[in-house]
Structures are given as C-alpha cells and as structure tokens.
C-alpha cells in the first residue's frame, strides 16, 4: 500500500529508459509516451485520491527506519503538485508531436522528457535533503539536454549560461547541506526539523537557512537571482519552454515552502520579513522586464518572475490564509504558464516570427487560438472568474490584514502591468486588419489548439471550481503551519 | 585538522569563483571543477576528520569514521563529473559554432 508513493517516480523513470531503446521508431515512441503519460496521470490521481481519503503515505525505502533510510513523503501538498505536473506533461506530450522536428524526436526527446518528470516528481515527494539535491540534479541534467536539443547557435550560447548558473547553485546546495549536517547531524528533513525545534533555531542555523534560501531562490528566480531565466527559457523548442516555465521554477518555490514551513520557522522576524522585501522587488523587476520587449516569447518568460514574487509573498506573510494563497497561486501558475508558453509557441510556429511588431490580424485566421490566449491572459492577470484571482485575493487580503500596505500596492500595480503586457500581445498580434496574403494552416493550428484547450479548461476549472479545490488547499496550509504533524508522520514516535 | 581543511576549501572556493568570473570558457569550467572540489572537501570536513578507522566492519575495531559524508561525496562526485563532461562538450560545440570562446562575445545581440 505505501509503495504507491514511489510510482510517480518509477513510472516515468522506466518509461524514459524504455523509450531510449526505441528512439529511431518515431511513431512507436510517440504512441508509447502518450500512453505512459496518460497512465501515469491516472495512477497519480488515484494516489492523490487515497491520500486525501486516508492521510499521507510515508514510504521508507528499503525498509529502513525513518531517519536512517531515505523516506518518500507523499502528503497532500506534494501529491497535488505531482498531479498538476502530470497534467502539464500530458498536454506537452500531445503538443510535442507537432512542434518537434523529426530529428529532435529521434534524438531522445521523450527519454529526457520522462527523466525531467521523474526529477520533478521526485523533488516533490522526497523527505530527505540530500535526496532532494539528487532529484534536483536529475531534473537539471535532463533540462540541460532538452535546452540544447536542436543545437542552434543561440541555444548553445544561452545553455552555457544556464548550465553554469545551475551548476554553481548545485555546488552551493551541497555545501549548505554539509553545513547543516555538521550542525544537526542528519539529512532527513523531519529529523532536521525536530532538532532545529529543540534548539529553537539558535546560532548558526539562521545563517544556514538564508544560504539554503539563496540556493532555492536561484532555481526559483527570485529578485537578485533571476537574470539567467528569461533568455534561457526562450531558446529551446516551445514544448521544452512550456515544461521549464511550468515546472522548474516551481520546484524551487516548493522547496522554499517546504523548508520554511517545516524546518526554519523560529526566526520569522529575520527570514520571513526578508522574503517580503524580495517578493516585492521580484514582482517589480519581473514586470518591468515583461514590458520592455517586443519579443512575445520573452514577454511570457519575464512573466514567470512576478508570479514567483506573489508566491514568495505568501510564504513571507506566514499565516494560514497567506500560505493557502501561495499554494493556490502555485497550482494556478504551473498550469497557466504551461498554457501560455504553448500558445506563444503555436503563434511563433504559425507566423514564423516572434516579433510583436510584425504580427497582426491573427484572430481572423486562428480564432480558437486567439480566444484561448485571451482567456489565459485574463487568468494570468487574475480577473475574477478565473483561477489567478483566488490566490491573489487571499494574498492581498492577508497583506492588508498584516498591515503590509506597500507590498499590497505593489502587488496590485504588478497585476495591472501583467494584464497590460498580455493584452498588448493580444491587441497587436490578434487584432488588426485581415492579411489576405496568408493562407492559414488550419490542420496545424487545430493540432496545436487541442492540448492548449485542455490546459485552459483545467485552469478555468481551478477558478470556477474553487469550491472543490479551495478546501483541499486550506487543509494543506493548516497542515504546513503545524510542522509537528509532518515530523510525527515521518518519524512515528 | 578541521581548521586547515576548512581553510583549504575556502581557498578552493576563492580560486574557483575567480576563475568563474573570467572571460575564457575553459577557465570557467576549471573554476567549476575547483568549486566542486571545495564543496566535496567541505562535506568531508563537516563530518569530522580523523575519528577512527575506515568504515569497514572489522573485528575488534571500536571507532569508525562517519560513513554518511563519504557516501554523500561519492554521489556528488559522479554528479559533478557528469555535469562537467556535459559542460565541456557543450563548450566545445558552442565555441565551434559561435567561433569564439570569449564569454563577452557570446552576449545576445537582440536588444542591445
């Protein structure tokens, strides 16, 4: 029964290994990966269902008792994120068969794709800090391979920077883990939390907490450490960008959320106050970037950054409502960023340019993609019936309740500017005179529209069906704010 | 002993970061190698040095060194080995295709 927790890691891992053997048979590997992704989504949803019914699943791998072996902790938060990951994976795998070239597909795209999902699921599920590092490396290694897949001049140029910054932060991660090990004598997260609690985070532990924050902040693209993100996310194939935009930074945010709600929660004045400032700066700088360019891919890419700011703001406020706001925003943002990258990829593939000034009148040729983009933009900006609204509402309300007026104002202005940057794409690319010289590629655009519509439908559900999702999120945030539940369920004392 | 190795690791970090800030691609990669050496030395140091025999079960031995940091280092070494070899090939391809190994000339020209 508790072996269920390993399936979200095991299925994509085996699928990745198997698809490496059949890489030349493009059709076969396509069908195989579509099947496996759907099966994986079903399995993961079933695991999620059992967890919400019977409480979290703790798997002690190899039968070793908790602090001595590696534990996989599938609690409500991790499984919800794993389910979202797999929904995005299904949409991307359907999109991939149209947007990848024959050559890219046969050069192990699907293998790396599955390894990326393995790494992301593993990072969400693990209960061990060093194991988290290993899963980070699994997902980063496959992201290195995916980012250069195709081997264009710009891709090579940007991926060197991407690999270097991530390598540096990984090395820092190892160093910080070793510091933490020398202080508390363990790498199991529950036991670290217990021991930090015993000394109430005295002495060196706050320094280690801030170092650890910087490691995760580099992965999550928080204010001073986001400069590597925008350009490296636009160079690979649109499917790869969608996977990166939806998953990679969110793993960093999840790690911050986990570490700063279970382990380092005793010096809130120092750490969490510091997050609020960084969150405000992240929002401002990200949205300024989004307004500064006419490249539609770059606009979407910059829009990742303010979203990270919003999630960090919830962690910084550190109350039950604000943490649930962060979690809601996290779920919403994973889906909507995947959607937007796919739409923009489709637009670029259909028009052949990513420059906003060279487009116009696309709505006459591709109405479905146009309206999907419109809905996704409203979702991103947080217009009431859609999913971005609820997360933002909770965050801003809680900000007001805590008298953090400055960050609330910044958050509101940021939302407005996000909306502006998105509607700018909509107005310039989709509106305007019909260009009769273009013959629309209907077959291709329909193939692009399906996976996008799937994700948009899911993100609309997150907004309209908040009645179903919100109670779960509320439970999760109550669970996160009481670290003893996590510790007790893992250490079983 | 721990003081000396910590200082050595610090020196490795300093030289690694200095090399990371250079313009030539190969120097940067050497910098990352030095950095990972520093990190591995740190893990070893943080597990405390010279406290017993090698961690192999032998009859009559009372004290062993901590085996956990050694396993962590071993994992970390192979990971950084994999990344470094990937990075070397990447740098080779990038310098061939872009016809330069100078990071200054590898800047994007789109919006500058």
Tab-separated table of C-alpha atoms in Angstrom, chain A:
chain	number	residue	atom	x	y	z
A	1	UNK	CA	0.000	0.000	0.000
A	2	UNK	CA	2.658	2.518	0.977
A	3	UNK	CA	4.590	1.502	-2.123
A	4	UNK	CA	2.187	3.715	-4.051
A	5	UNK	CA	4.357	6.693	-3.158
A	6	UNK	CA	7.182	5.555	-5.413
A	7	UNK	CA	5.053	5.079	-8.541
A	8	UNK	CA	5.086	8.740	-9.701
A	9	UNK	CA	8.890	8.459	-9.775
A	10	UNK	CA	9.178	4.902	-11.019
A	11	UNK	CA	6.767	5.001	-13.973
A	12	UNK	CA	8.427	7.914	-15.813
A	13	UNK	CA	11.877	6.558	-14.977
A	14	UNK	CA	11.136	3.177	-16.567
A	15	UNK	CA	9.355	4.865	-19.471
A	16	UNK	CA	12.403	7.055	-20.046
A	17	UNK	CA	14.739	4.083	-20.079
A	18	UNK	CA	12.477	2.111	-22.381
A	19	UNK	CA	11.952	4.968	-24.832
A	20	UNK	CA	15.724	5.304	-25.192
A	21	UNK	CA	15.744	1.906	-26.890
A	22	UNK	CA	13.048	2.691	-29.432
A	23	UNK	CA	14.159	6.230	-30.240
A	24	UNK	CA	14.516	5.634	-34.004
A	25	UNK	CA	10.963	4.367	-34.410
A	26	UNK	CA	9.327	7.763	-34.089
A	27	UNK	CA	5.723	6.623	-34.359
A	28	UNK	CA	6.141	3.884	-31.804
A	29	UNK	CA	7.910	6.073	-29.268
A	30	UNK	CA	5.222	8.741	-29.685
A	31	UNK	CA	2.363	6.355	-29.004
A	32	UNK	CA	4.285	4.771	-26.178
A	33	UNK	CA	4.959	8.082	-24.449
A	34	UNK	CA	1.401	9.335	-24.873
A	35	UNK	CA	0.102	6.108	-23.346
A	36	UNK	CA	2.545	6.166	-20.462
A	37	UNK	CA	1.822	9.823	-19.667
A	38	UNK	CA	-1.910	9.181	-19.528
A	39	UNK	CA	-1.465	6.047	-17.416
A	40	UNK	CA	0.823	7.980	-15.122
A	41	UNK	CA	-1.757	10.749	-14.756
A	42	UNK	CA	-4.417	8.191	-13.841
A	43	UNK	CA	-2.155	6.435	-11.340
A	44	UNK	CA	-1.127	9.716	-9.756
A	45	UNK	CA	-4.737	10.870	-9.489
A	46	UNK	CA	-5.617	7.592	-7.797
A	47	UNK	CA	-2.763	8.063	-5.324
A	48	UNK	CA	-3.999	11.598	-4.714
A	49	UNK	CA	-7.471	10.269	-4.035
A	50	UNK	CA	-6.215	7.738	-1.469
A	51	UNK	CA	-4.094	10.394	0.214
A	52	UNK	CA	-6.995	12.799	0.563
A	53	UNK	CA	-9.092	9.946	1.958
A	54	UNK	CA	-6.634	8.278	4.339
A	55	UNK	CA	-3.870	10.793	5.039
A	56	UNK	CA	-0.292	10.980	3.797
A	57	UNK	CA	1.669	7.972	2.598
A	58	UNK	CA	5.147	7.567	4.063
A	59	UNK	CA	7.379	5.124	2.234
A	60	UNK	CA	10.542	4.047	3.993
A	61	UNK	CA	12.594	2.850	1.034
A	62	UNK	CA	14.337	-0.448	1.582
A	63	UNK	CA	12.533	-0.990	4.878
A	64	UNK	CA	14.994	1.120	6.889
A	65	UNK	CA	13.503	3.104	9.741
A	66	UNK	CA	12.825	6.758	9.052
A	67	UNK	CA	15.876	8.810	9.982
A	68	UNK	CA	18.301	6.131	8.781
A	69	UNK	CA	16.927	5.389	5.330
A	70	UNK	CA	15.526	7.646	2.637
A	71	UNK	CA	11.845	8.380	3.085
A	72	UNK	CA	9.384	9.382	0.413
A	73	UNK	CA	6.668	11.565	1.888
A	74	UNK	CA	3.551	11.822	-0.256
A	75	UNK	CA	1.426	14.295	1.645
A	76	UNK	CA	-1.396	16.409	0.260
A	77	UNK	CA	0.804	19.238	-0.983
A	78	UNK	CA	3.305	17.034	-2.817
A	79	UNK	CA	0.695	14.866	-4.453
A	80	UNK	CA	-1.332	17.861	-5.611
A	81	UNK	CA	1.777	19.261	-7.258
A	82	UNK	CA	2.646	15.893	-8.783
A	83	UNK	CA	-0.849	15.645	-10.256
A	84	UNK	CA	-0.522	19.147	-11.742
A	85	UNK	CA	2.901	18.212	-13.130
A	86	UNK	CA	1.437	15.209	-14.862
A	87	UNK	CA	-1.467	17.188	-16.311
A	88	UNK	CA	1.033	19.565	-17.871
A	89	UNK	CA	3.117	16.611	-19.042
A	90	UNK	CA	0.139	15.109	-20.873
A	91	UNK	CA	-0.631	18.390	-22.623
A	92	UNK	CA	3.023	18.831	-23.571
A	93	UNK	CA	3.399	15.335	-24.948
A	94	UNK	CA	0.429	15.903	-27.252
A	95	UNK	CA	1.865	19.240	-28.307
A	96	UNK	CA	5.339	17.786	-28.794
A	97	UNK	CA	4.468	15.553	-31.710
A	98	UNK	CA	3.523	18.621	-33.764
A	99	UNK	CA	6.126	21.098	-32.692
A	100	UNK	CA	9.256	18.942	-32.651
A	101	UNK	CA	11.176	18.120	-35.781
A	102	UNK	CA	11.705	14.505	-36.782
A	103	UNK	CA	15.354	14.806	-35.823
A	104	UNK	CA	14.676	16.220	-32.372
A	105	UNK	CA	12.182	13.476	-31.663
A	106	UNK	CA	14.561	10.707	-32.601
A	107	UNK	CA	17.370	12.225	-30.545
A	108	UNK	CA	15.922	11.079	-27.266
A	109	UNK	CA	13.436	13.905	-26.619
A	110	UNK	CA	10.995	11.529	-24.961
A	111	UNK	CA	13.686	9.977	-22.787
A	112	UNK	CA	14.746	13.339	-21.431
A	113	UNK	CA	11.132	14.380	-21.114
A	114	UNK	CA	10.398	11.411	-18.867
A	115	UNK	CA	13.563	11.947	-16.852
A	116	UNK	CA	12.508	15.548	-16.301
A	117	UNK	CA	9.158	14.358	-14.965
A	118	UNK	CA	10.991	11.831	-12.782
A	119	UNK	CA	13.157	14.550	-11.310
A	120	UNK	CA	10.275	16.931	-10.691
A	121	UNK	CA	8.063	14.279	-9.082
A	122	UNK	CA	10.982	13.032	-7.024
A	123	UNK	CA	11.771	16.530	-5.780
A	124	UNK	CA	8.146	16.968	-4.725
A	125	UNK	CA	7.974	13.625	-2.956
A	126	UNK	CA	11.273	13.249	-1.170
A	127	UNK	CA	11.700	13.680	2.559
A	128	UNK	CA	15.462	13.871	2.598
A	129	UNK	CA	17.549	16.943	1.900
A	130	UNK	CA	20.384	15.228	0.066
A	131	UNK	CA	17.914	13.173	-1.921
A	132	UNK	CA	16.273	16.471	-2.867
A	133	UNK	CA	19.651	17.572	-4.231
A	134	UNK	CA	19.914	14.370	-6.266
A	135	UNK	CA	16.440	14.825	-7.723
A	136	UNK	CA	17.297	18.446	-8.475
A	137	UNK	CA	20.258	17.164	-10.437
A	138	UNK	CA	18.086	14.597	-12.236
A	139	UNK	CA	15.733	17.296	-13.413
A	140	UNK	CA	18.506	19.765	-14.161
A	141	UNK	CA	20.516	17.263	-16.186
A	142	UNK	CA	17.512	16.451	-18.346
A	143	UNK	CA	16.766	20.147	-18.647
A	144	UNK	CA	20.348	20.729	-19.865
A	145	UNK	CA	19.821	18.113	-22.529
A	146	UNK	CA	16.416	19.487	-23.510
A	147	UNK	CA	17.603	23.076	-23.706
A	148	UNK	CA	20.326	22.279	-26.267
A	149	UNK	CA	18.215	19.784	-28.195
A	150	UNK	CA	18.450	21.006	-31.771
A	151	UNK	CA	21.850	22.613	-31.280
A	152	UNK	CA	21.190	26.069	-32.729
A	153	UNK	CA	23.724	28.859	-32.308
A	154	UNK	CA	21.621	30.806	-29.793
A	155	UNK	CA	20.650	27.641	-27.944
A	156	UNK	CA	24.281	26.729	-27.364
A	157	UNK	CA	25.083	30.253	-26.270
A	158	UNK	CA	22.256	30.525	-23.751
A	159	UNK	CA	22.528	26.971	-22.449
A	160	UNK	CA	26.138	27.532	-21.380
A	161	UNK	CA	24.935	30.311	-19.090
A	162	UNK	CA	22.034	28.189	-17.891
A	163	UNK	CA	24.251	25.207	-17.100
A	164	UNK	CA	26.834	27.370	-15.337
A	165	UNK	CA	24.397	29.150	-13.037
A	166	UNK	CA	22.653	25.930	-12.128
A	167	UNK	CA	25.935	24.126	-11.567
A	168	UNK	CA	27.028	26.893	-9.229
A	169	UNK	CA	23.812	26.775	-7.238
A	170	UNK	CA	24.016	22.977	-7.019
A	171	UNK	CA	27.510	23.199	-5.602
A	172	UNK	CA	26.243	25.743	-3.102
A	173	UNK	CA	23.398	23.374	-2.226
A	174	UNK	CA	25.841	20.556	-1.433
A	175	UNK	CA	27.923	22.890	0.704
A	176	UNK	CA	24.881	24.085	2.635
A	177	UNK	CA	23.708	20.514	3.188
A	178	UNK	CA	27.110	19.711	4.627
A	179	UNK	CA	26.919	22.722	6.963
A	180	UNK	CA	23.508	21.628	8.107
A	181	UNK	CA	24.740	18.079	8.589
A	182	UNK	CA	27.586	19.255	10.797
A	183	UNK	CA	25.165	21.223	12.981
A	184	UNK	CA	22.222	18.832	13.299
A	185	UNK	CA	23.838	15.528	12.321
A	186	UNK	CA	21.200	14.325	9.879
A	187	UNK	CA	19.879	14.962	6.380
A	188	UNK	CA	16.351	13.690	6.942
A	189	UNK	CA	14.018	16.684	6.787
A	190	UNK	CA	11.724	15.574	9.596
A	191	UNK	CA	14.638	14.922	11.924
A	192	UNK	CA	16.313	18.201	10.968
A	193	UNK	CA	13.029	19.934	11.784
A	194	UNK	CA	12.857	18.187	15.124
A	195	UNK	CA	16.400	19.096	16.059
A	196	UNK	CA	16.063	22.694	14.900
A	197	UNK	CA	12.961	22.861	17.057
A	198	UNK	CA	14.882	21.584	20.088
A	199	UNK	CA	17.380	24.449	19.933
A	200	UNK	CA	14.781	26.906	18.570
A	201	UNK	CA	16.932	27.753	15.558
A	202	UNK	CA	19.678	29.294	17.644
A	203	UNK	CA	23.122	30.298	16.478
A	204	UNK	CA	24.340	29.295	13.064
A	205	UNK	CA	21.016	27.809	11.937
A	206	UNK	CA	19.542	31.087	10.691
A	207	UNK	CA	22.610	31.657	8.536
A	208	UNK	CA	22.201	28.187	7.075
A	209	UNK	CA	18.531	28.915	6.483
A	210	UNK	CA	19.359	32.034	4.488
A	211	UNK	CA	22.037	30.197	2.487
A	212	UNK	CA	19.532	27.468	1.704
A	213	UNK	CA	17.057	30.127	0.676
A	214	UNK	CA	19.580	31.533	-1.781
A	215	UNK	CA	20.089	28.094	-3.329
A	216	UNK	CA	16.373	27.617	-3.877
A	217	UNK	CA	15.931	31.246	-4.904
A	218	UNK	CA	18.393	30.716	-7.739
A	219	UNK	CA	16.293	27.824	-9.004
A	220	UNK	CA	13.075	29.764	-8.468
A	221	UNK	CA	14.306	33.061	-9.988
A	222	UNK	CA	13.778	35.411	-7.045
A	223	UNK	CA	14.833	39.054	-7.396
A	224	UNK	CA	18.596	39.367	-7.470
A	225	UNK	CA	18.997	35.870	-8.885
A	226	UNK	CA	16.628	35.812	-11.848
A	227	UNK	CA	18.863	37.248	-14.583
A	228	UNK	CA	19.613	33.834	-16.077
A	229	UNK	CA	15.999	32.885	-16.584
A	230	UNK	CA	14.265	34.968	-19.273
A	231	UNK	CA	16.627	34.441	-22.175
A	232	UNK	CA	17.455	30.828	-21.495
A	233	UNK	CA	13.781	29.890	-21.388
A	234	UNK	CA	13.019	31.228	-24.851
A	235	UNK	CA	15.720	29.446	-26.838
A	236	UNK	CA	14.532	25.809	-26.783
A	237	UNK	CA	11.557	24.296	-28.573
A	238	UNK	CA	8.182	25.670	-27.333
A	239	UNK	CA	7.304	22.371	-25.648
A	240	UNK	CA	10.510	22.472	-23.689
A	241	UNK	CA	9.905	26.110	-22.739
A	242	UNK	CA	6.438	25.177	-21.527
A	243	UNK	CA	7.801	22.367	-19.381
A	244	UNK	CA	10.501	24.617	-17.947
A	245	UNK	CA	8.185	27.539	-17.327
A	246	UNK	CA	5.587	25.356	-15.703
A	247	UNK	CA	7.772	23.075	-13.614
A	248	UNK	CA	11.340	24.124	-12.925
A	249	UNK	CA	10.950	27.392	-11.037
A	250	UNK	CA	8.024	25.887	-9.143
A	251	UNK	CA	10.259	23.164	-7.744
A	252	UNK	CA	12.361	25.932	-6.230
A	253	UNK	CA	9.275	27.621	-4.769
A	254	UNK	CA	8.028	24.301	-3.409
A	255	UNK	CA	11.385	23.723	-1.702
A	256	UNK	CA	11.273	27.173	-0.120
A	257	UNK	CA	7.712	26.492	1.004
A	258	UNK	CA	8.614	23.126	2.486
A	259	UNK	CA	11.818	24.183	4.200
A	260	UNK	CA	10.445	27.431	5.599
A	261	UNK	CA	7.247	25.913	6.923
A	262	UNK	CA	8.639	22.729	8.457
A	263	UNK	CA	12.249	23.399	9.411
A	264	UNK	CA	13.219	27.048	9.789
A	265	UNK	CA	10.203	28.665	11.425
A	266	UNK	CA	11.614	30.059	14.644
A	267	UNK	CA	13.242	33.303	13.457
A	268	UNK	CA	10.368	34.700	11.432
A	269	UNK	CA	11.392	38.307	12.020
A	270	UNK	CA	14.657	37.695	10.205
A	271	UNK	CA	13.853	35.232	7.456
A	272	UNK	CA	10.227	35.753	6.539
A	273	UNK	CA	10.417	39.560	6.714
A	274	UNK	CA	13.317	39.364	4.313
A	275	UNK	CA	11.141	37.332	1.911
A	276	UNK	CA	8.555	40.102	1.753
A	277	UNK	CA	11.099	42.642	0.508
A	278	UNK	CA	12.473	40.209	-2.027
A	279	UNK	CA	8.948	39.336	-3.152
A	280	UNK	CA	8.133	42.998	-3.777
A	281	UNK	CA	11.343	43.553	-5.744
A	282	UNK	CA	10.786	40.338	-7.711
A	283	UNK	CA	7.340	41.489	-8.778
A	284	UNK	CA	8.520	44.925	-9.885
A	285	UNK	CA	11.607	43.829	-11.791
A	286	UNK	CA	9.854	40.927	-13.494
A	287	UNK	CA	7.010	43.004	-14.760
A	288	UNK	CA	9.335	45.765	-15.941
A	289	UNK	CA	11.133	43.125	-17.987
A	290	UNK	CA	7.857	41.961	-19.457
A	291	UNK	CA	7.043	45.480	-20.588
A	292	UNK	CA	10.482	46.171	-22.008
A	293	UNK	CA	10.407	43.922	-25.042
A	294	UNK	CA	8.521	43.194	-28.229
A	295	UNK	CA	9.516	39.532	-28.368
A	296	UNK	CA	6.381	37.610	-27.370
A	297	UNK	CA	8.332	34.641	-26.032
A	298	UNK	CA	10.379	36.952	-23.850
A	299	UNK	CA	7.232	38.654	-22.515
A	300	UNK	CA	5.856	35.327	-21.307
A	301	UNK	CA	9.243	34.343	-19.969
A	302	UNK	CA	9.527	37.531	-17.912
A	303	UNK	CA	6.016	36.946	-16.590
A	304	UNK	CA	7.284	33.896	-14.691
A	305	UNK	CA	9.165	36.203	-12.354
A	306	UNK	CA	6.328	38.303	-10.823
A	307	UNK	CA	4.404	35.071	-10.213
A	308	UNK	CA	7.342	33.818	-8.173
A	309	UNK	CA	7.138	37.097	-6.267
A	310	UNK	CA	3.482	36.508	-5.406
A	311	UNK	CA	4.156	33.005	-4.104
A	312	UNK	CA	7.092	34.214	-2.049
A	313	UNK	CA	4.907	36.959	-0.592
A	314	UNK	CA	2.536	34.318	0.786
A	315	UNK	CA	5.412	32.446	2.396
A	316	UNK	CA	6.729	35.708	3.810
A	317	UNK	CA	3.423	36.664	5.431
A	318	UNK	CA	3.294	33.215	7.034
A	319	UNK	CA	-0.332	32.924	8.124
A	320	UNK	CA	-2.806	30.220	7.259
A	321	UNK	CA	-4.651	32.292	4.660
A	322	UNK	CA	-1.483	33.543	3.004
A	323	UNK	CA	0.053	30.071	2.743
A	324	UNK	CA	-3.134	28.782	1.132
A	325	UNK	CA	-2.975	31.763	-1.211
A	326	UNK	CA	0.556	30.777	-2.163
A	327	UNK	CA	-0.393	27.154	-2.749
A	328	UNK	CA	-3.403	28.147	-4.839
A	329	UNK	CA	-1.274	30.536	-6.825
A	330	UNK	CA	1.367	27.838	-7.284
A	331	UNK	CA	-1.139	25.380	-8.756
A	332	UNK	CA	-2.688	28.066	-10.947
A	333	UNK	CA	0.640	29.368	-12.132
A	334	UNK	CA	2.009	25.961	-13.125
A	335	UNK	CA	-0.962	25.403	-15.405
A	336	UNK	CA	-1.218	28.879	-16.833
A	337	UNK	CA	2.493	29.263	-17.594
A	338	UNK	CA	2.472	25.936	-19.413
A	339	UNK	CA	-0.547	27.136	-21.404
A	340	UNK	CA	0.961	30.489	-22.305
A	341	UNK	CA	4.255	29.020	-23.466
A	342	UNK	CA	2.384	26.527	-25.628
A	343	UNK	CA	0.185	29.255	-27.140
A	344	UNK	CA	3.113	31.502	-27.847
A	345	UNK	CA	4.978	28.546	-29.334
A	346	UNK	CA	1.988	27.902	-31.587
A	347	UNK	CA	1.821	31.560	-32.625
A	348	UNK	CA	5.524	31.607	-33.460
A	349	UNK	CA	5.226	28.357	-35.393
A	350	UNK	CA	2.234	29.630	-37.353
A	351	UNK	CA	3.512	33.130	-38.137
A	352	UNK	CA	7.220	32.395	-38.319
A	353	UNK	CA	8.228	35.364	-36.178
A	354	UNK	CA	8.309	36.207	-32.501
A	355	UNK	CA	8.395	39.971	-33.050
A	356	UNK	CA	5.191	41.649	-31.975
A	357	UNK	CA	5.561	44.476	-34.496
A	358	UNK	CA	5.466	42.087	-37.454
A	359	UNK	CA	2.154	40.467	-36.480
A	360	UNK	CA	-1.446	41.492	-36.810
A	361	UNK	CA	-4.901	40.225	-37.593
A	362	UNK	CA	-4.275	36.671	-36.462
A	363	UNK	CA	-7.760	36.366	-34.975
A	364	UNK	CA	-9.252	36.226	-38.489
A	365	UNK	CA	-7.180	33.180	-39.323
A	366	UNK	CA	-6.890	31.441	-35.972
A	367	UNK	CA	-9.922	32.395	-33.846
A	368	UNK	CA	-9.642	29.424	-31.464
A	369	UNK	CA	-6.039	30.093	-30.521
A	370	UNK	CA	-6.850	33.790	-30.198
A	371	UNK	CA	-9.645	33.295	-27.690
A	372	UNK	CA	-7.701	30.669	-25.774
A	373	UNK	CA	-4.912	33.184	-25.449
A	374	UNK	CA	-7.385	35.820	-24.276
A	375	UNK	CA	-8.744	33.546	-21.555
A	376	UNK	CA	-5.246	32.547	-20.485
A	377	UNK	CA	-4.199	36.219	-20.241
A	378	UNK	CA	-7.175	37.064	-18.058
A	379	UNK	CA	-6.367	34.045	-15.903
A	380	UNK	CA	-2.785	35.158	-15.528
A	381	UNK	CA	-3.751	38.691	-14.551
A	382	UNK	CA	-6.317	37.426	-12.028
A	383	UNK	CA	-9.682	38.511	-13.391
A	384	UNK	CA	-12.444	37.201	-11.046
A	385	UNK	CA	-13.994	34.080	-12.529
A	386	UNK	CA	-10.577	32.598	-13.354
A	387	UNK	CA	-8.016	30.863	-11.201
A	388	UNK	CA	-5.445	33.629	-10.734
A	389	UNK	CA	-7.978	35.678	-8.827
A	390	UNK	CA	-8.445	33.476	-5.766
A	391	UNK	CA	-4.773	33.101	-4.966
A	392	UNK	CA	-4.122	36.789	-5.415
A	393	UNK	CA	-7.202	37.767	-3.394
A	394	UNK	CA	-6.080	35.651	-0.453
A	395	UNK	CA	-2.556	37.036	-0.629
A	396	UNK	CA	-3.590	40.681	-0.883
A	397	UNK	CA	-6.260	40.365	1.821
A	398	UNK	CA	-3.762	38.827	4.153
A	399	UNK	CA	-1.236	41.509	3.279
A	400	UNK	CA	-3.780	44.163	4.285
A	401	UNK	CA	-4.619	42.301	7.482
A	402	UNK	CA	-0.923	42.256	8.375
A	403	UNK	CA	-0.524	45.988	7.594
A	404	UNK	CA	1.927	45.363	4.787
A	405	UNK	CA	0.401	48.141	2.698
A	406	UNK	CA	3.458	48.671	0.482
A	407	UNK	CA	3.554	45.134	-0.827
A	408	UNK	CA	-0.198	45.091	-1.399
A	409	UNK	CA	0.028	48.207	-3.538
A	410	UNK	CA	2.987	46.774	-5.428
A	411	UNK	CA	1.053	43.538	-5.949
A	412	UNK	CA	-1.951	45.372	-7.356
A	413	UNK	CA	0.125	47.518	-9.684
A	414	UNK	CA	2.033	44.424	-10.801
A	415	UNK	CA	-1.217	42.650	-11.657
A	416	UNK	CA	-2.291	45.623	-13.720
A	417	UNK	CA	1.002	45.707	-15.586
A	418	UNK	CA	0.887	41.935	-16.175
A	419	UNK	CA	-2.539	42.396	-17.713
A	420	UNK	CA	-1.173	45.266	-19.806
A	421	UNK	CA	1.750	43.208	-21.083
A	422	UNK	CA	-0.536	40.314	-22.022
A	423	UNK	CA	-3.238	42.418	-23.640
A	424	UNK	CA	-0.536	44.177	-25.612
A	425	UNK	CA	0.209	40.827	-27.254
A	426	UNK	CA	-3.484	40.218	-27.806
A	427	UNK	CA	-4.124	43.633	-29.368
A	428	UNK	CA	-1.056	43.799	-31.561
A	429	UNK	CA	-0.917	40.188	-32.687
A	430	UNK	CA	-4.560	39.198	-32.902
A	431	UNK	CA	-6.439	42.392	-33.689
A	432	UNK	CA	-5.958	44.487	-36.775
A	433	UNK	CA	-6.612	44.208	-40.469
A	434	UNK	CA	-7.029	40.794	-42.024
A	435	UNK	CA	-3.972	39.921	-44.054
A	436	UNK	CA	-5.223	38.112	-47.171
A	437	UNK	CA	-1.780	37.114	-48.339
A	438	UNK	CA	-1.577	34.496	-45.558
A	439	UNK	CA	-3.240	31.153	-46.139
A	440	UNK	CA	-3.995	29.854	-42.667
A	441	UNK	CA	-2.650	26.430	-41.785
A	442	UNK	CA	-5.849	25.038	-40.282
A	443	UNK	CA	-4.729	21.452	-39.770
A	444	UNK	CA	-1.621	22.521	-37.911
A	445	UNK	CA	-3.408	25.113	-35.800
A	446	UNK	CA	-6.072	22.589	-34.805
A	447	UNK	CA	-3.390	20.155	-33.676
A	448	UNK	CA	-1.861	22.928	-31.602
A	449	UNK	CA	-5.187	24.041	-30.163
A	450	UNK	CA	-6.204	20.751	-28.525
A	451	UNK	CA	-3.535	20.456	-25.839
A	452	UNK	CA	-3.832	24.173	-25.159
A	453	UNK	CA	-7.606	23.902	-24.770
A	454	UNK	CA	-7.090	21.015	-22.351
A	455	UNK	CA	-4.855	23.140	-20.139
A	456	UNK	CA	-7.113	26.199	-20.400
A	457	UNK	CA	-10.090	24.048	-19.392
A	458	UNK	CA	-8.162	22.830	-16.384
A	459	UNK	CA	-7.159	26.329	-15.391
A	460	UNK	CA	-10.761	27.544	-15.767
A	461	UNK	CA	-11.787	24.650	-13.541
A	462	UNK	CA	-9.270	25.795	-10.929
A	463	UNK	CA	-11.041	29.151	-10.914
A	464	UNK	CA	-14.686	28.224	-11.329
A	465	UNK	CA	-14.436	25.040	-9.289
A	466	UNK	CA	-12.694	26.783	-6.408
A	467	UNK	CA	-15.331	25.300	-4.121
A	468	UNK	CA	-13.764	21.876	-4.678
A	469	UNK	CA	-10.125	22.900	-4.757
A	470	UNK	CA	-10.062	25.500	-2.013
A	471	UNK	CA	-10.954	23.206	0.948
A	472	UNK	CA	-8.059	20.953	-0.021
A	473	UNK	CA	-5.695	23.902	-0.191
A	474	UNK	CA	-6.937	25.111	3.183
A	475	UNK	CA	-6.263	21.690	4.712
A	476	UNK	CA	-2.779	21.705	3.238
A	477	UNK	CA	-1.932	25.096	4.660
A	478	UNK	CA	-3.199	24.120	8.115
A	479	UNK	CA	-1.039	21.006	7.821
A	480	UNK	CA	2.008	23.006	6.731
A	481	UNK	CA	1.709	25.505	9.558
A	482	UNK	CA	1.859	22.704	12.097
A	483	UNK	CA	5.233	21.067	11.437
A	484	UNK	CA	4.733	18.536	14.214
A	485	UNK	CA	2.242	16.687	12.002
A	486	UNK	CA	4.881	16.205	9.331
A	487	UNK	CA	7.543	15.244	11.843
A	488	UNK	CA	5.309	12.777	13.659
A	489	UNK	CA	4.080	11.130	10.488
A	490	UNK	CA	7.636	10.570	9.269
A	491	UNK	CA	9.391	9.662	12.493
A	492	UNK	CA	6.438	7.756	14.018
A	493	UNK	CA	7.226	8.253	17.651
